[in-house]
Structure formats: structure tokens, C-alpha cells
mmCIF file of C-alpha atoms in Angstrom:
data_model
loop_
_atom_site.group_PDB
_atom_site.id
_atom_site.type_symbol
_atom_site.label_atom_id
_atom_site.label_comp_id
_atom_site.label_asym_id
_atom_site.label_seq_id
_atom_site.Cartn_x
_atom_site.Cartn_y
_atom_site.Cartn_z
ATOM 1 C CA MET A 21 95.348 133.267 103.106
ATOM 2 C CA ILE A 22 97.808 130.749 101.646
ATOM 3 C CA LYS A 23 98.915 133.273 99.049
ATOM 4 C CA ASN A 24 99.649 135.889 101.711
ATOM 5 C CA TYR A 25 101.636 133.295 103.632
ATOM 6 C CA LEU A 26 103.689 132.274 100.585
ATOM 7 C CA LEU A 27 104.712 135.801 99.536
ATOM 8 C CA PRO A 28 107.029 136.513 102.512
ATOM 9 C CA GLN A 29 108.627 133.087 102.007
ATOM 10 C CA MET A 30 109.223 133.849 98.332
ATOM 11 C CA ASN A 31 110.801 137.201 99.155
ATOM 12 C CA THR A 32 113.044 135.536 101.713
ATOM 13 C CA ALA A 33 114.079 132.869 99.193
ATOM 14 C CA LYS A 34 114.791 135.580 96.609
ATOM 15 C CA ASP A 35 116.915 137.608 99.041
ATOM 16 C CA ILE A 36 118.858 134.523 100.117
ATOM 17 C CA LYS A 37 119.580 133.537 96.506
ATOM 18 C CA ILE A 38 120.672 137.057 95.558
ATOM 19 C CA GLU A 39 122.890 137.243 98.631
ATOM 20 C CA GLN A 40 124.491 133.925 97.631
ATOM 21 C CA TYR A 41 125.246 135.246 94.148
ATOM 22 C CA LYS A 42 126.730 138.428 95.589
ATOM 23 C CA LYS A 43 128.973 136.399 97.893
ATOM 24 C CA GLN A 44 130.080 134.259 94.945
ATOM 25 C CA LEU A 45 130.815 137.389 92.947
ATOM 26 C CA VAL A 46 132.973 138.830 95.747
ATOM 27 C CA TYR A 47 134.789 135.499 96.078
ATOM 28 C CA TYR A 48 135.570 135.166 92.345
ATOM 29 C CA TYR A 49 136.428 138.845 92.088
ATOM 30 C CA ASN A 50 139.016 138.467 94.841
ATOM 31 C CA ILE A 51 140.559 135.510 93.026
ATOM 32 C CA LEU A 52 140.621 137.420 89.735
ATOM 33 C CA MET A 53 142.099 140.569 91.273
ATOM 34 C CA SER A 54 144.681 138.511 93.171
ATOM 35 C CA VAL A 55 145.876 137.013 89.884
ATOM 36 C CA ILE A 56 145.900 140.429 88.176
ATOM 37 C CA LEU A 57 147.839 142.139 90.977
ATOM 38 C CA ALA A 58 150.302 139.230 91.134
ATOM 39 C CA VAL A 59 150.860 139.394 87.360
ATOM 40 C CA PHE A 60 151.496 143.142 87.449
ATOM 41 C CA GLY A 61 153.711 142.748 90.514
ATOM 42 C CA LEU A 62 155.821 140.156 88.694
ATOM 43 C CA ILE A 63 156.007 142.342 85.596
ATOM 44 C CA PHE A 64 157.356 145.271 87.610
ATOM 45 C CA THR A 65 159.782 142.942 89.360
ATOM 46 C CA PHE A 66 161.314 141.126 86.399
ATOM 47 C CA ILE A 67 160.233 142.632 83.050
ATOM 48 C CA ILE A 68 159.872 146.355 83.792
ATOM 49 C CA PRO A 69 161.995 146.872 86.917
ATOM 50 C CA ASP A 70 160.223 149.245 89.308
ATOM 51 C CA LYS A 71 160.718 148.145 92.901
ATOM 52 C CA ILE A 72 158.384 150.716 94.458
ATOM 53 C CA MET A 73 155.507 149.820 92.141
ATOM 54 C CA ALA A 74 156.154 146.094 92.566
ATOM 55 C CA TRP A 75 156.078 146.351 96.370
ATOM 56 C CA TYR A 76 153.023 148.608 96.206
ATOM 57 C CA LEU A 77 151.132 146.032 94.136
ATOM 58 C CA PHE A 78 152.225 143.072 96.253
ATOM 59 C CA GLY A 79 151.274 145.045 99.365
ATOM 60 C CA GLY A 80 147.824 145.700 97.918
ATOM 61 C CA LEU A 81 147.499 142.020 97.044
ATOM 62 C CA PHE A 82 148.390 140.952 100.588
ATOM 63 C CA LEU A 83 146.025 143.452 102.223
ATOM 64 C CA MET A 84 143.136 142.530 99.930
ATOM 65 C CA VAL A 85 143.438 138.781 100.517
ATOM 66 C CA TYR A 86 144.176 139.096 104.244
ATOM 67 C CA THR A 87 141.296 141.512 104.848
ATOM 68 C CA TYR A 88 138.854 139.397 102.853
ATOM 69 C CA LEU A 89 139.728 136.255 104.813
ATOM 70 C CA ILE A 90 139.144 138.115 108.084
ATOM 71 C CA VAL A 91 135.930 140.024 107.320
ATOM 72 C CA ARG A 92 134.078 137.716 104.908
ATOM 73 C CA LYS A 93 132.201 135.914 107.714
ATOM 74 C CA THR A 94 131.676 138.843 110.066
ATOM 75 C CA TYR A 95 130.567 141.730 107.842
ATOM 76 C CA SER A 96 127.690 141.993 105.383
ATOM 77 C CA ILE A 97 128.390 141.963 101.652
ATOM 78 C CA ASN A 98 127.173 145.544 101.268
ATOM 79 C CA VAL A 99 129.545 146.875 103.937
ATOM 80 C CA MET A 100 132.458 144.979 102.373
ATOM 81 C CA VAL A 101 131.720 146.279 98.881
ATOM 82 C CA HIS A 102 131.202 149.888 99.997
ATOM 83 C CA SER A 103 134.519 149.776 101.850
ATOM 84 C CA TYR A 104 136.318 148.065 98.988
ATOM 85 C CA ILE A 105 135.118 150.561 96.371
ATOM 86 C CA VAL A 106 136.440 153.507 98.397
ATOM 87 C CA ILE A 107 139.750 151.837 99.310
ATOM 88 C CA ALA A 108 140.341 150.442 95.790
ATOM 89 C CA THR A 109 139.753 153.866 94.238
ATOM 90 C CA LEU A 110 142.228 155.490 96.611
ATOM 91 C CA PHE A 111 144.705 152.627 96.100
ATOM 92 C CA ASN A 112 144.560 153.178 92.358
ATOM 93 C CA PHE A 113 145.231 156.903 92.815
ATOM 94 C CA TYR A 114 148.984 156.376 93.303
ATOM 95 C CA ILE A 115 149.156 154.063 90.275
ATOM 96 C CA MET A 116 147.278 156.628 88.196
ATOM 97 C CA LEU A 117 149.707 159.369 89.219
ATOM 98 C CA ALA A 118 152.763 157.180 88.647
ATOM 99 C CA PHE A 119 151.734 156.422 85.052
ATOM 100 C CA TRP A 120 150.084 159.715 84.139
ATOM 101 C CA ASN A 121 153.024 160.925 82.049
ATOM 102 C CA ASN A 122 153.467 157.486 80.469
ATOM 103 C CA SER A 123 149.873 156.473 79.861
ATOM 104 C CA ILE A 124 146.532 157.650 81.175
ATOM 105 C CA ALA A 125 145.155 154.128 80.766
ATOM 106 C CA SER A 126 145.640 153.483 84.494
ATOM 107 C CA PHE A 127 142.348 155.260 85.256
ATOM 108 C CA VAL A 128 140.657 152.452 83.281
ATOM 109 C CA TRP A 129 140.819 150.526 86.579
ATOM 110 C CA LEU A 130 138.114 152.896 87.832
ATOM 111 C CA ILE A 131 135.616 152.123 85.056
ATOM 112 C CA PRO A 132 134.189 148.914 86.655
ATOM 113 C CA ILE A 133 133.379 150.762 89.907
ATOM 114 C CA PRO A 134 130.044 152.294 88.792
ATOM 115 C CA LEU A 135 129.129 148.904 87.323
ATOM 116 C CA ALA A 136 129.922 147.209 90.643
ATOM 117 C CA ALA A 137 127.696 149.763 92.386
ATOM 118 C CA TYR A 138 124.928 148.893 89.904
ATOM 119 C CA VAL A 139 125.268 145.176 90.685
ATOM 120 C CA PHE A 140 125.263 145.516 94.481
ATOM 121 C CA PHE A 141 123.337 148.666 95.359
ATOM 122 C CA GLN A 142 120.482 150.978 94.474
ATOM 123 C CA ARG A 143 120.809 153.229 91.447
ATOM 124 C CA LYS A 144 121.634 156.313 93.512
ATOM 125 C CA TYR A 145 124.963 154.702 94.449
ATOM 126 C CA VAL A 146 125.822 154.316 90.763
ATOM 127 C CA PHE A 147 125.581 158.099 90.476
ATOM 128 C CA ILE A 148 127.454 158.690 93.762
ATOM 129 C CA TYR A 149 130.367 156.401 92.874
ATOM 130 C CA SER A 150 130.489 157.704 89.301
ATOM 131 C CA ILE A 151 131.007 161.211 90.710
ATOM 132 C CA PHE A 152 133.570 159.827 93.167
ATOM 133 C CA VAL A 153 135.525 158.207 90.319
ATOM 134 C CA LEU A 154 135.305 161.361 88.204
ATOM 135 C CA LEU A 155 136.599 163.501 91.075
ATOM 136 C CA ASN A 156 139.555 161.124 91.509
ATOM 137 C CA ILE A 157 140.459 161.432 87.829
ATOM 138 C CA ILE A 158 140.168 165.224 87.956
ATOM 139 C CA ALA A 159 142.280 165.318 91.136
ATOM 140 C CA GLY A 160 144.905 163.123 89.459
ATOM 141 C CA TYR A 161 145.011 165.454 86.464
ATOM 142 C CA LEU A 162 145.358 168.600 88.611
ATOM 143 C CA ILE A 163 148.047 167.101 90.844
ATOM 144 C CA SER A 164 150.051 165.791 87.878
ATOM 145 C CA LYS A 165 149.927 169.224 86.221
ATOM 146 C CA ASN A 166 150.804 171.284 89.289
ATOM 147 C CA PHE A 167 153.288 169.044 91.098
ATOM 148 C CA SER A 168 156.339 167.208 89.855
ATOM 149 C CA PHE A 169 157.195 163.722 91.071
ATOM 150 C CA ASN A 170 160.203 161.569 90.349
ATOM 151 C CA PHE A 171 158.209 158.685 88.962
ATOM 152 C CA PRO A 172 160.222 156.536 86.533
ATOM 153 C CA LEU A 173 159.514 156.980 82.834
ATOM 154 C CA HIS A 174 158.858 153.879 80.768
ATOM 155 C CA SER A 175 159.449 153.115 77.113
ATOM 156 C CA GLN A 176 156.607 152.749 74.615
ATOM 157 C CA ASP A 177 157.185 148.993 74.557
ATOM 158 C CA ASP A 178 156.816 148.817 78.336
ATOM 159 C CA VAL A 179 153.657 150.922 78.240
ATOM 160 C CA ARG A 180 152.243 148.747 75.459
ATOM 161 C CA ILE A 181 152.726 145.654 77.624
ATOM 162 C CA THR A 182 151.092 147.150 80.726
ATOM 163 C CA ASP A 183 148.240 148.775 78.788
ATOM 164 C CA THR A 184 147.421 145.532 76.973
ATOM 165 C CA ILE A 185 147.294 143.532 80.203
ATOM 166 C CA LEU A 186 145.329 146.353 81.832
ATOM 167 C CA MET A 187 142.669 146.320 79.119
ATOM 168 C CA VAL A 188 142.378 142.519 79.165
ATOM 169 C CA SER A 189 142.119 142.552 82.963
ATOM 170 C CA ASN A 190 139.345 145.132 82.923
ATOM 171 C CA VAL A 191 137.411 143.211 80.283
ATOM 172 C CA ALA A 192 137.629 140.171 82.574
ATOM 173 C CA VAL A 193 136.425 142.174 85.602
ATOM 174 C CA ILE A 194 133.550 143.768 83.672
ATOM 175 C CA SER A 195 132.548 140.382 82.227
ATOM 176 C CA LEU A 196 132.457 138.884 85.719
ATOM 177 C CA LEU A 197 130.252 141.721 86.999
ATOM 178 C CA ILE A 198 127.866 141.465 84.032
ATOM 179 C CA TYR A 199 127.660 137.665 84.375
ATOM 180 C CA PHE A 200 126.555 137.848 88.018
ATOM 181 C CA LYS A 201 124.273 140.832 87.393
ATOM 182 C CA ASP A 202 122.500 138.704 84.802
ATOM 183 C CA LYS A 203 122.120 135.831 87.300
ATOM 184 C CA ILE A 204 120.726 138.220 89.937
ATOM 185 C CA LYS A 205 118.319 139.735 87.396
ATOM 186 C CA ARG A 206 117.051 136.278 86.447
ATOM 187 C CA VAL A 207 116.246 135.565 90.113
ATOM 188 C CA GLU A 208 114.396 138.881 90.438
ATOM 189 C CA ILE A 209 112.364 138.249 87.256
ATOM 190 C CA TYR A 210 111.547 134.665 88.281
ATOM 191 C CA HIS A 211 110.185 135.727 91.674
ATOM 192 C CA GLU A 212 108.354 138.682 90.159
ATOM 193 C CA ILE A 213 106.514 136.300 87.813
ATOM 194 C CA LYS A 214 105.672 133.955 90.712
ATOM 195 C CA GLU A 215 104.339 136.857 92.776
ATOM 196 C CA LYS A 216 102.080 137.912 89.911
ATOM 197 C CA ALA A 217 100.878 134.313 89.559
ATOM 198 C CA LEU A 218 99.973 134.219 93.263
ATOM 199 C CA ASN A 219 98.295 137.634 93.046
ATOM 200 C CA PRO A 220 96.509 137.717 89.673
ATOM 201 C CA GLU A 221 94.062 140.287 91.043
ATOM 202 C CA VAL A 222 96.878 142.875 91.362
ATOM 203 C CA GLN A 223 97.108 143.403 87.581
ATOM 204 C CA PRO A 224 93.478 144.491 87.000
ATOM 205 C CA ILE A 225 93.677 146.875 89.967
ATOM 206 C CA LEU A 226 96.784 148.529 88.518
ATOM 207 C CA VAL A 227 95.105 148.861 85.107
ATOM 208 C CA THR A 228 91.973 150.391 86.659
ATOM 209 C CA GLU A 229 94.030 152.951 88.589
ATOM 210 C CA LYS A 230 95.697 154.113 85.366
#
């Protein structure tokens, strides 16, 4: 009787803790991405002059921070992350096109998206968003090959600077996602062990059924 009463409480405690970690992840991710977008915006303002790209990045920075401050207390984490993944992928599409003839490294921004889906959602969403990312890359390739745009060309030195910062930024994003996935996994394992301790009779039943 007591065991049956404790199990729902444990599940609630687990869900609350996981939700807290997910909120922390979104919060730190927004800070990290704000710094990254600001750095790239400043680079394209002062070091590699490209006014359109600079304004595009600063505009994305403003919209990301402004939207997060508005919706963080009114929408669930899952809704926010679903929306962000779609919008961020489409936002990156212009950047990918603009740098396609200089460097294809810009699609590296899309690599953390399946990992983010793995952290926040069920496994089926990892597959769905992986396909979504792949379709965006294919679309970028087809558009770049069949249409000509007057995007500015950059020197190898400029590309080396942006690609280096891009790789470092993505390592930071992936590290952040892995760090919080590990914390969430620890919570799940801890509560799984406690559930088995409260229901020791479950194990023999499972063995018998096999």
C-alpha cells in the first residue's frame, strides 16, 4: 500500500527534476547562442565587412532573446524547443546559402539539432529532425547549383576565421547538450533504481515471463 503510494510521488519528483534541467539547458543555450551570434555579428561588422550578414545575425539575436523573454513563462519547454528547432534551421538556411561558394561549413550549425531532439524528445523526433536537417542541406545544394545570387565572396583568411569560430561554437553547443543529457540520464537511472527497490517482486515476474 505504501509502496503504491510512493511510486506516483517518485515519478512526479523525477519529472519535476528533469523539467528543471531542461529549463536550465534552454536558459544556458540562449546565453551561449547570444554570445555566438554577437561575436559573428561583430566580425561581419568590423573584421569581414558584410552589412547584410551583420544585420541578419543581430536581427536573429534580438528575436531569439526577445522571444525567449516573452514565452519562457507561458509556454512549455517542449513547445519552445520544437518551435526553436524549426525556426533555427530555417534561419540558418540563408547563412548556408550565403557561404556555400566560400565554405560549406555553415551547415555544421545544423549538426546539434538531432542531438537536441534526443535530449528533449522521444527517439522518433531524432529521426524526424535528422531528415528535416538533411532535406535543408539538400535544398541548399540544389538552390546554390541552379540559381545565382550576388552573395559577397570572401578570402581564404576570412573563411578560416569564420570556420574556426564556427567549429569552436558548435563544440560548445554540443558539449552543453551532452552535459545536460547526462544529468537527465542520471535522474532517470536514480529513480529507476528506487522503483525497483520499492517493487522487488517485479524482477522475478519479468524473469518468469521470459
